[in-house]
Amino acid sequence: MKPILEVNAMNVTFKVGPPYRRQDLQAVAGISFDVRAGETFALVGESGSGKTTLARAINGLQRITSGEVIFEGKRIDGLGRSAMRPIRRHMSMMFQDPVGSLSPRMTVGDLVTEPFRIHRVEADLAAETQRLLALVGLPLEFASRYPHQLSGGQARRVGVARSIALNPRLIIADEPTAGLDVSVQGEVLNLLNDLRDRLGLAMIIITHNLHVVFHVADRMSVMYLGRFVESGSTQDIFDAPMHPYTAALLSASPEPRPDRKSARISLPAEVPSLLDRPNGCEFHTRCPWARARCAADAPTIEGTSRRVSCFYPLERGVLRATQEHAK
Amino acid sequence: MSVLSIEDLCVTYSTSTGDLRALRNVTLDVPRERIVGLVGESGCGKSTLINAILGLLAANGRIDHGRILFQGRNIAELSADELRAMRGPGIATVFQDPMGALNPVFRIGRQMINIQYRSKLSRAEKANRAAETLRSVRIPDAEAALKRYPHEFSGGMKQRIAIAMALMMKPAILIADEPTTALDATLEVATIELLQELQRDIGCSMLFISHHMGVIAELCDDVVVMYAGEVVESGTTRQVFLQPRHPYTRNLIRCDPARQHTRVRQLPTIPGDLPNLRSRPRGCIFAPRCEMRKEICEEPPPQDVSNGHMARCHLAVEH
């Protein structure tokens, strides 16, 4: 099946600093991936890894420096505002901060029908309000409420309703569960899963929360300093991470079991600056398994379905050995 | 003796639409040199509780009933001066947002010297102490860091600076209000390990507030679970996590996505919403959302304690 979205060798560079000392900050560095219909793809990385910039670049909110973005077979990078508008109808974005992304002056009813007005789509707005609120599981009387009267989970549902209003083919969700209570996170993820199955959407989820990824994403990529360090099917990566950074991320999330002292791979806390990227493998300054070659040569991301950018990828046994050791 | 003990505390806010009871009969103890975790979701009354402990309740809030004892003294009876003397050397706090705790227009060094206003040391000695404290939270090149502004540090470093400032006075108790929620996973782990280490070094007690069950399980000795302004369960971490007695606690643990080791299409949730705190039900506060609800739950639940493991639930008694 042809992918809905293809990103090829994308670079996004920002110019920073005063004019007499301009520096290039490469926020997204040579990223390639694709997403197919009915599939959820997750971008995982910590703050500053470039995942939000990547999302904005796909959507055309951020100009890319080189590379291409192909949506439904058509190149969309570099398109202007008015050329982008009909495309955004089919590619909607869910921003971080459930309450902050809703205008405080509009009612829920206005908010969920705003996409119809922006894209000048003729529709029975009252009927659409009813349909959308029902889809995201909010009672109809919410239509007259304002964002400040909503809880975080309810506000997130309104955000979801807005993003699916015009039956898009792709949804890009930036941190859909950040700031929500544990019991509500499950609700939002179930809703996204359910909508994807029912409407046959493609979805890109951007998050730093690996537990979220595990339950919703089919495939995932891990970003570090603007590059993918590992990509593959979610199940495979969770079963046996190959890049040391992925392994460290996976080991870093504490589980609610008091007696289970997790085998933790601790990393030195400081992430290198994007303005001063390390030589060789960019992760070698924090990597517990770094060897001489890692500081000298830069690995490239290799493989087909499972790709990893590391000279000495972990094998199941290696990780298991360290876990035994930590016990 | 406990450093901090809260006895049967009720706090009410008067609002234009009637009284809102934010805390009802809250009892908890923070023993010396122990870390007590407080688990609760939004709206459970965590912020009200912290503000009540610090004597910082909003003007429309009042303590109706119960006492807050800090080292045996009732906080409600302290004068404004005595309260000020207690905050800092007695009770220090670290909040969720490290940027909010640091003044953006002053260098870190100046802020760290200023908060030592009680001390008789010279300015240079205070600067030395500040650098030393920064080193203890593993800020590289501490002397240079003192000359920098908050925005020059990353989020994780700012939170470590906030922790350093809170611990500078070697408080008897540290209240940490979701100190790791705004941090990345790898930083979260590093911060927890740091807190654990500092708590041991200083020998203080800690009240650690979080809705992240994994963090609580890892860090805390005892756990208190709050729901809608009430303590529904409390006990040691092993008791609460391994044999939860209250249905709400069981649900919370079940819902944590970290708990699911196989991929599922439907994640467990707790259906329903928080009750309206303006008209609390007479019976069990969790009953409307509880799948085990019985007729008896219309009556106020007893506080059943066995081996120091408390659950406020009719059905916990039967088990």
XYZ file of C-alpha atoms in Angstrom:
646
model
C 0.000 0.000 0.000
C 1.232 3.476 -0.822
C 2.070 5.569 2.200
C -0.081 8.607 3.002
C 2.897 10.608 4.126
C 6.536 10.330 3.149
C 9.344 12.377 4.614
C 12.690 12.134 2.820
C 16.013 13.383 4.180
C 14.436 16.351 5.921
C 16.661 19.023 7.452
C 15.519 22.027 9.442
C 18.164 24.555 10.379
C 17.647 27.664 12.471
C 19.935 30.656 12.400
C 20.655 31.717 15.959
C 22.797 34.271 17.716
C 23.548 37.915 16.939
C 24.335 38.901 13.303
C 28.103 39.071 13.829
C 28.134 35.571 15.331
C 25.485 33.664 13.370
C 25.372 29.985 14.106
C 23.424 27.193 12.482
C 21.287 25.109 14.788
C 20.229 21.911 13.099
C 16.996 20.946 14.834
C 16.015 18.173 12.402
C 18.884 16.357 10.716
C 18.277 13.989 7.803
C 15.004 12.411 8.873
C 13.195 9.929 6.597
C 10.055 7.903 7.351
C 6.601 7.130 6.026
C 3.135 6.547 7.458
C 0.374 4.432 5.918
C -3.417 4.606 6.302
C -4.799 2.971 9.438
C -1.417 3.038 11.086
C -0.071 4.882 14.112
C 3.509 6.013 13.987
C 5.208 7.332 17.120
C 8.041 9.821 17.373
C 9.762 9.435 20.704
C 12.363 11.721 22.175
C 13.149 13.914 25.125
C 12.823 17.695 25.244
C 15.001 19.351 22.648
C 15.245 16.283 20.431
C 13.428 18.102 17.628
C 10.174 16.157 17.564
C 7.884 19.184 17.665
C 9.932 20.961 14.985
C 9.586 17.863 12.816
C 5.804 17.883 13.267
C 5.585 21.571 12.434
C 7.741 21.044 9.363
C 5.448 18.282 8.064
C 2.465 20.553 8.533
C 4.146 23.473 6.795
C 4.244 25.615 9.927
C 8.015 25.525 9.705
C 9.997 25.925 6.471
C 12.390 23.056 5.827
C 15.981 23.647 4.757
C 16.269 20.603 2.524
C 14.562 17.296 1.865
C 10.976 16.621 0.846
C 7.559 16.035 2.362
C 5.141 14.056 0.200
C 1.489 13.878 1.239
C -0.796 11.600 -0.787
C 1.716 11.498 -3.617
C 2.162 15.257 -3.861
C 5.116 17.318 -2.672
C 3.939 19.820 -0.093
C 7.139 21.268 1.323
C 7.692 24.887 0.373
C 4.035 25.503 -0.488
C 2.675 28.914 0.463
C -0.117 29.684 2.887
C -2.977 29.538 0.445
C -1.697 26.408 -1.293
C -1.280 24.734 2.103
C -4.815 25.473 3.284
C -6.662 22.746 1.299
C -3.978 20.263 2.345
C -4.380 21.021 6.032
C -8.006 19.960 5.689
C -6.750 16.430 5.266
C -3.857 16.674 7.691
C -4.878 18.007 11.062
C -2.764 18.803 14.039
C -3.478 18.328 17.741
C -1.306 20.625 19.784
C 0.160 20.121 23.262
C -1.570 21.617 26.294
C -5.236 20.579 26.062
C -6.671 23.748 27.627
C -4.154 26.228 26.205
C -4.829 25.146 22.622
C -8.501 26.172 22.891
C -9.536 29.804 22.595
C -10.912 30.862 25.995
C -13.521 33.092 24.328
C -15.219 30.409 22.272
C -17.740 27.835 23.416
C -17.120 24.146 22.863
C -19.742 24.206 20.104
C -17.914 27.021 18.280
C -14.563 25.340 18.816
C -15.511 22.007 17.285
C -17.126 23.671 14.255
C -14.350 26.232 13.722
C -12.569 23.973 11.168
C -15.699 24.139 8.954
C -15.604 27.938 9.023
C -11.842 28.128 8.424
C -12.020 25.823 5.428
C -15.367 27.246 4.249
C -17.004 23.855 4.261
C -20.794 24.003 3.932
C -22.332 21.922 6.666
C -25.178 21.807 9.135
C -23.112 23.048 12.063
C -25.638 22.041 14.712
C -25.695 18.494 13.384
C -21.914 18.416 13.122
C -21.547 19.583 16.745
C -23.793 16.745 17.791
C -21.917 14.183 15.689
C -18.466 15.283 16.858
C -19.307 15.489 20.540
C -20.852 12.037 20.314
C -17.747 10.682 18.583
C -15.459 11.851 21.372
C -17.920 10.871 24.093
C -18.955 14.273 25.452
C -22.599 15.028 26.306
C -24.314 17.548 24.010
C -24.848 20.099 26.798
C -21.079 20.709 26.740
C -21.579 22.655 23.489
C -22.417 25.806 25.438
C -19.492 25.553 27.880
C -16.245 27.489 27.759
C -12.756 25.905 27.983
C -12.194 27.043 31.586
C -15.209 24.993 32.627
C -13.632 21.790 31.329
C -11.288 19.353 33.044
C -8.025 18.469 31.300
C -9.436 15.240 29.898
C -12.579 16.934 28.598
C -10.534 19.718 26.982
C -8.399 17.070 25.284
C -11.578 15.463 23.900
C -12.604 18.811 22.446
C -9.133 19.015 20.845
C -9.636 15.549 19.372
C -13.088 16.525 18.060
C -11.591 19.581 16.345
C -8.870 17.549 14.709
C -11.261 14.948 13.282
C -13.979 17.446 12.279
C -13.227 17.471 8.548
C -12.467 13.746 8.256
C -8.731 14.171 7.800
C -6.589 11.349 6.487
C -3.719 12.091 8.844
C -3.660 13.394 12.409
C -0.489 14.645 14.020
C -0.883 14.586 17.812
C 1.771 16.361 19.852
C 1.923 14.929 23.405
C -1.764 13.901 23.517
C -1.581 12.733 27.140
C 0.823 15.225 28.700
C -0.540 16.808 31.845
C -3.430 14.370 32.185
C -4.136 12.175 35.180
C -3.254 8.507 34.888
C -6.879 7.368 34.783
C -7.669 9.895 32.041
C -4.610 9.056 29.900
C -6.091 5.632 29.238
C -9.375 7.206 28.158
C -7.711 9.511 25.628
C -5.563 6.720 24.204
C -8.573 4.415 23.899
C -10.427 7.183 22.085
C -7.570 7.747 19.626
C -7.221 4.002 18.977
C -10.923 3.653 18.468
C -11.208 6.617 16.073
C -8.260 5.410 14.057
C -9.887 2.010 13.600
C -13.325 3.391 12.822
C -12.255 6.189 10.497
C -9.197 4.469 9.005
C -6.918 7.402 9.802
C -3.185 7.521 9.799
C -1.772 8.981 12.974
C 1.548 10.387 14.110
C 1.945 10.583 17.869
C 4.727 12.671 19.307
C 5.589 11.933 22.894
C 8.285 11.347 25.440
C 6.124 8.843 27.283
C 7.062 5.337 26.211
C 4.108 3.680 27.900
C 1.804 5.655 25.644
C 3.707 4.511 22.582
C 3.618 0.872 23.576
C -0.169 0.679 23.547
C -1.052 2.816 20.544
C 1.763 2.807 18.014
C 2.428 0.169 15.364
C 5.810 1.557 14.460
C 8.080 4.037 16.181
C 11.264 6.034 15.839
C 13.467 7.326 18.611
C 14.981 10.784 18.125
C 18.140 12.128 19.684
C 19.518 15.588 18.850
C 17.334 15.841 15.758
C 18.231 12.449 14.279
C 16.573 9.062 14.339
C 18.748 6.655 16.288
C 16.398 3.684 16.056
C 13.253 2.839 14.069
C 11.147 -0.258 13.841
C 7.984 -1.980 14.956
C 6.953 -1.007 18.468
C 6.770 -4.591 19.651
C 10.283 -5.382 18.383
C 11.817 -2.304 19.929
C 10.180 -2.914 23.287
C 11.194 -6.583 23.197
C 14.821 -5.848 22.425
C 16.033 -2.285 21.997
C 19.196 -2.172 19.919
C 20.367 1.405 20.427
C 21.772 2.148 23.903
C 19.719 5.362 24.090
C 16.486 3.455 23.449
C 17.503 0.922 26.067
C 18.180 3.695 28.587
C 14.824 5.346 27.856
C 13.011 2.045 28.290
C 14.758 1.343 31.558
C 14.072 4.829 32.904
C 10.344 4.573 33.483
C 9.644 3.443 37.022
C 6.929 0.850 37.429
C 4.429 0.769 40.261
C 6.037 -2.217 41.988
C 7.895 -1.496 45.210
C 10.029 -4.646 45.236
C 11.026 -4.530 41.632
C 14.277 -2.611 41.607
C 14.498 -1.989 37.924
C 17.690 -2.681 36.044
C 18.426 0.881 35.245
C 20.842 2.222 32.713
C 21.685 5.626 34.115
C 22.889 8.286 31.768
C 24.886 11.380 32.677
C 22.154 14.003 32.903
C 23.468 16.598 30.503
C 22.303 16.498 26.914
C 24.883 18.041 24.547
C 24.016 21.378 22.970
C 22.709 21.338 19.398
C 25.186 24.128 18.683
C 28.075 21.974 19.762
C 27.303 18.483 18.539
C 29.737 15.794 19.689
C 32.038 14.250 17.086
C 31.561 10.675 16.007
C 28.412 9.083 17.336
C 26.495 11.942 18.941
C 25.388 9.721 21.785
C 28.886 8.584 22.758
C 29.252 11.274 25.451
C 26.424 9.665 27.431
C 26.652 6.066 26.261
C 27.641 3.499 28.904
C 28.961 1.170 26.191
C 30.941 3.701 24.131
C 34.242 2.498 22.677
C 37.092 4.296 20.922
C 35.535 4.117 17.485
C 32.329 5.813 18.691
C 34.141 9.084 19.401
C 35.860 9.065 16.015
C 33.364 7.916 13.353
C 29.701 8.773 12.955
C 27.407 5.777 12.430
C 24.595 6.054 9.880
C 21.146 4.663 10.397
C 21.064 1.274 8.696
C 18.648 -1.530 8.034
C 15.295 -1.783 6.292
C 12.333 -2.402 8.568
C 14.415 -2.239 11.725
C 16.962 0.538 11.514
C 19.548 1.500 14.079
C 22.379 3.971 14.107
C 25.049 2.348 16.263
C 28.346 0.562 15.665
C 27.766 -1.860 18.503
C 23.994 -2.400 18.669
C 22.783 -4.227 21.732
C 21.727 -7.765 21.357
C 19.140 -9.409 23.481
C 21.861 -11.188 25.412
C 23.890 -8.071 26.095
C 20.968 -6.255 27.613
C 19.948 -9.289 29.570
C 23.477 -9.628 30.911
C 23.408 -6.036 32.184
C 20.030 -6.597 33.758
C 21.274 -9.681 35.569
C 24.249 -7.686 36.692
C 22.106 -4.854 38.051
C 20.025 -7.281 40.104
C 7.541 11.662 67.363
C 6.428 12.703 63.932
C 7.888 15.790 62.340
C 4.575 16.642 60.789
C 1.231 15.269 61.794
C -2.120 16.239 60.449
C -5.081 15.278 62.588
C -8.606 15.075 61.239
C -8.185 18.210 59.129
C -11.182 19.807 57.407
C -10.712 22.802 55.118
C -13.567 24.740 53.525
C -13.552 27.505 50.941
C -16.482 29.906 50.936
C -17.442 30.755 47.373
C -20.253 32.738 45.822
C -22.077 29.500 45.053
C -21.788 28.078 48.550
C -19.232 26.382 50.749
C -16.827 23.975 49.135
C -15.261 21.411 51.416
C -11.829 20.790 49.919
C -10.473 18.506 52.655
C -12.532 16.222 54.864
C -11.058 14.481 57.915
C -7.544 14.231 56.535
C -5.140 12.454 58.857
C -1.540 11.759 57.979
C 1.830 11.473 59.648
C 5.307 12.161 58.368
C 7.682 10.383 60.782
C 11.276 11.470 61.272
C 13.613 10.584 58.399
C 10.938 8.880 56.353
C 9.662 9.681 52.876
C 5.891 9.743 52.667
C 4.297 9.696 49.235
C 0.990 11.393 48.636
C -0.837 10.040 45.585
C -3.803 11.761 44.095
C -5.192 12.975 40.826
C -6.201 16.531 39.984
C -8.822 17.862 42.341
C -7.896 15.576 45.240
C -6.911 18.501 47.474
C -3.117 18.245 47.339
C -2.565 21.966 46.838
C -5.009 22.885 49.578
C -3.194 20.532 51.922
C 0.230 22.014 51.151
C -1.052 25.549 51.536
C -2.694 24.667 54.844
C 0.592 23.186 56.104
C 2.517 26.302 55.104
C -0.118 28.633 56.564
C -0.803 30.007 53.105
C -4.479 29.175 52.605
C -6.322 31.584 50.320
C -8.320 34.303 52.089
C -11.617 32.471 51.514
C -10.264 29.212 52.921
C -10.533 28.208 56.562
C -9.627 25.273 58.769
C -12.934 24.116 60.245
C -11.684 21.271 62.252
C -8.546 19.391 63.149
C -4.928 20.397 63.664
C -1.644 20.547 61.806
C 1.236 19.842 64.168
C 4.765 20.673 63.091
C 7.265 19.322 65.623
C 4.424 19.237 68.128
C 3.274 22.845 67.622
C -0.087 23.688 66.128
C 0.486 25.771 63.014
C -2.861 27.559 63.372
C -1.681 29.088 66.657
C 1.575 30.511 65.316
C 1.970 34.239 64.660
C 3.003 35.534 61.244
C 6.605 35.934 62.487
C 6.719 32.436 63.907
C 5.347 31.063 60.646
C 8.034 32.887 58.686
C 10.692 31.445 60.984
C 9.254 27.979 60.408
C 9.288 28.158 56.599
C 12.829 27.602 55.381
C 14.709 26.026 58.269
C 11.624 24.054 59.373
C 9.651 23.324 56.223
C 11.055 23.820 52.733
C 9.203 23.280 49.476
C 10.040 22.343 45.893
C 7.339 22.952 43.315
C 6.531 21.415 39.965
C 7.653 24.341 37.835
C 11.297 25.184 38.521
C 11.100 28.417 36.529
C 8.402 29.715 38.854
C 10.671 29.152 41.846
C 13.592 31.191 40.475
C 13.561 34.910 39.805
C 14.376 35.385 36.105
C 16.033 38.805 36.522
C 18.643 37.913 39.175
C 21.699 35.714 38.857
C 21.508 32.344 40.627
C 24.280 33.396 43.010
C 22.473 36.484 44.220
C 19.297 34.500 44.846
C 21.160 31.799 46.744
C 22.935 34.386 48.899
C 19.726 36.280 49.566
C 17.888 33.266 50.913
C 20.594 32.914 53.585
C 19.459 36.188 55.136
C 19.104 34.557 58.523
C 22.733 33.510 58.645
C 25.482 35.623 60.225
C 28.086 34.505 57.671
C 29.904 37.021 55.477
C 28.874 37.478 51.853
C 31.873 35.497 50.599
C 31.144 32.640 52.966
C 27.530 32.607 51.848
C 28.679 32.444 48.233
C 30.904 29.501 49.135
C 28.026 27.719 50.767
C 25.883 28.367 47.716
C 28.538 26.869 45.434
C 28.920 23.904 47.743
C 25.164 23.255 47.700
C 25.123 23.453 43.910
C 27.898 20.869 43.793
C 25.844 18.594 46.050
C 23.072 18.578 43.415
C 25.714 17.902 40.731
C 25.689 21.216 38.889
C 28.968 21.233 36.960
C 31.291 24.205 37.488
C 29.325 25.583 40.440
C 31.248 28.873 40.814
C 30.503 29.826 37.209
C 26.893 28.698 37.587
C 26.396 31.262 40.380
C 27.055 34.026 37.865
C 24.436 32.813 35.407
C 20.743 33.613 35.047
C 17.986 30.991 35.370
C 17.215 30.963 31.630
C 20.752 29.789 30.893
C 20.032 26.427 32.525
C 18.035 23.474 31.198
C 14.798 22.417 32.909
C 16.468 19.580 34.796
C 19.265 21.825 36.039
C 16.785 24.486 37.152
C 14.886 21.889 39.138
C 18.143 20.742 40.753
C 18.947 24.360 41.640
C 15.479 24.727 43.184
C 16.133 21.562 45.206
C 19.523 22.922 46.290
C 17.896 26.133 47.487
C 15.215 24.268 49.406
C 17.776 22.084 51.142
C 20.249 24.873 51.920
C 18.646 25.526 55.312
C 18.756 21.797 56.138
C 14.993 21.749 56.772
C 13.323 19.265 59.102
C 10.897 18.392 56.328
C 10.910 18.892 52.586
C 7.583 19.125 50.787
C 8.105 18.176 47.152
C 5.060 18.950 45.018
C 5.354 16.955 41.774
C 9.027 17.933 41.395
C 9.648 15.534 38.509
C 6.441 15.850 36.492
C 7.824 18.518 34.156
C 11.035 16.564 33.497
C 11.976 13.993 30.864
C 12.054 10.322 31.802
C 15.831 9.994 32.123
C 16.023 13.231 34.110
C 13.114 12.154 36.286
C 15.006 9.083 37.369
C 18.176 11.062 38.054
C 16.225 13.607 40.124
C 14.574 10.906 42.212
C 17.908 9.282 42.947
C 19.306 12.676 43.914
C 16.393 13.415 46.269
C 16.815 10.039 47.932
C 20.521 10.648 48.471
C 20.088 14.193 49.822
C 17.324 13.100 52.159
C 19.666 10.476 53.644
C 22.557 12.961 53.951
C 20.565 15.704 55.632
C 18.409 13.307 57.595
C 15.216 15.217 56.867
C 11.733 13.878 56.324
C 9.950 14.293 53.036
C 6.376 14.607 51.889
C 6.507 13.700 48.207
C 3.440 14.508 46.153
C 2.926 12.905 42.773
C 0.356 11.199 40.630
C 3.031 8.988 39.108
C 2.654 5.638 40.845
C 5.978 4.308 39.598
C 7.924 7.177 41.130
C 6.123 6.807 44.453
C 6.754 3.066 44.555
C 10.419 3.644 43.929
C 11.091 6.520 46.310
C 8.728 6.372 49.267
C 8.581 4.457 52.540
C 4.915 5.149 53.212
C 2.043 6.059 50.932
C -1.133 8.067 51.453
C -3.802 7.910 48.736
C -6.194 10.842 48.469
C -9.410 11.095 46.516
C -11.662 14.181 46.357
C -10.225 15.681 49.532
C -10.217 12.532 51.630
C -7.535 10.046 52.577
C -8.920 6.753 51.299
C -5.939 4.543 52.054
C -2.580 4.737 53.800
C 0.141 2.338 54.803
C 3.677 1.341 53.942
C 4.568 1.386 50.260
C 4.635 -2.415 50.136
C 1.246 -2.708 51.829
C -0.438 -0.207 49.533
C 1.095 -1.392 46.263
C 1.125 -5.128 46.909
C -2.184 -5.439 48.806
C -4.265 -2.369 48.044
C -7.466 -2.445 50.118
C -9.433 0.474 48.687
C -11.089 0.045 45.274
C -9.807 3.475 44.176
C -6.199 2.518 44.898
C -6.654 -0.772 43.075
C -8.056 1.107 40.086
C -5.242 3.654 40.072
C -2.591 0.960 40.043
C -4.463 -0.970 37.359
C -4.777 2.131 35.148
C -1.101 2.985 35.082
C -0.018 2.289 31.506
C 3.393 1.263 32.880
C 1.689 -1.697 34.512
C 0.591 -3.272 31.231
C 3.278 -5.542 29.898
C 1.387 -6.828 26.914
C -0.046 -4.564 24.275
C -3.750 -4.000 24.715
C -6.263 -2.290 22.469
C -8.320 -0.994 25.391
C -6.507 0.480 28.373
C -8.275 0.292 31.722
C -9.833 3.553 32.956
C -11.895 4.710 35.936
C -15.273 5.674 34.478
C -17.141 8.655 35.915
C -16.108 12.038 37.241
C -15.062 13.551 40.541
C -18.035 14.267 42.815
C -19.259 17.819 43.322
C -17.431 19.009 46.436
C -20.195 21.502 47.221
C -22.572 18.648 47.968
C -20.538 15.708 49.129
C -22.396 12.433 49.446
C -23.002 11.341 53.017
C -21.607 7.909 52.337
C -18.421 6.782 50.654
C -16.946 9.476 48.420
C -15.837 6.969 45.783
C -19.093 4.981 45.704
C -20.551 6.609 42.543
C -17.546 5.361 40.509
C -16.937 2.107 42.348
C -17.683 -1.130 40.557
C -17.993 -2.982 43.875
C -20.614 -0.580 45.261
C -23.221 -2.074 47.609
C -26.141 -0.670 49.572
C -24.033 -0.150 52.667
C -21.842 2.329 50.772
C -24.570 4.978 51.248
C -23.400 5.130 54.882
C -20.173 6.890 55.912
C -17.389 4.306 55.650
C -15.342 3.326 58.709
C -11.591 3.868 58.856
C -10.459 0.309 59.122
C -6.871 -0.175 60.285
C -4.988 -3.432 60.338
C -1.204 -3.498 60.916
C -1.058 0.250 60.315
C -2.686 -0.185 56.898
C -5.744 2.075 56.788
C -8.563 1.936 54.265
C -11.713 4.030 54.387
C -14.069 1.524 52.834
C -16.972 -0.642 54.013
C -15.838 -3.481 51.820
C -12.237 -3.436 53.037
C -13.508 -4.526 56.454
C -15.049 -7.693 55.090
C -11.873 -8.855 53.401
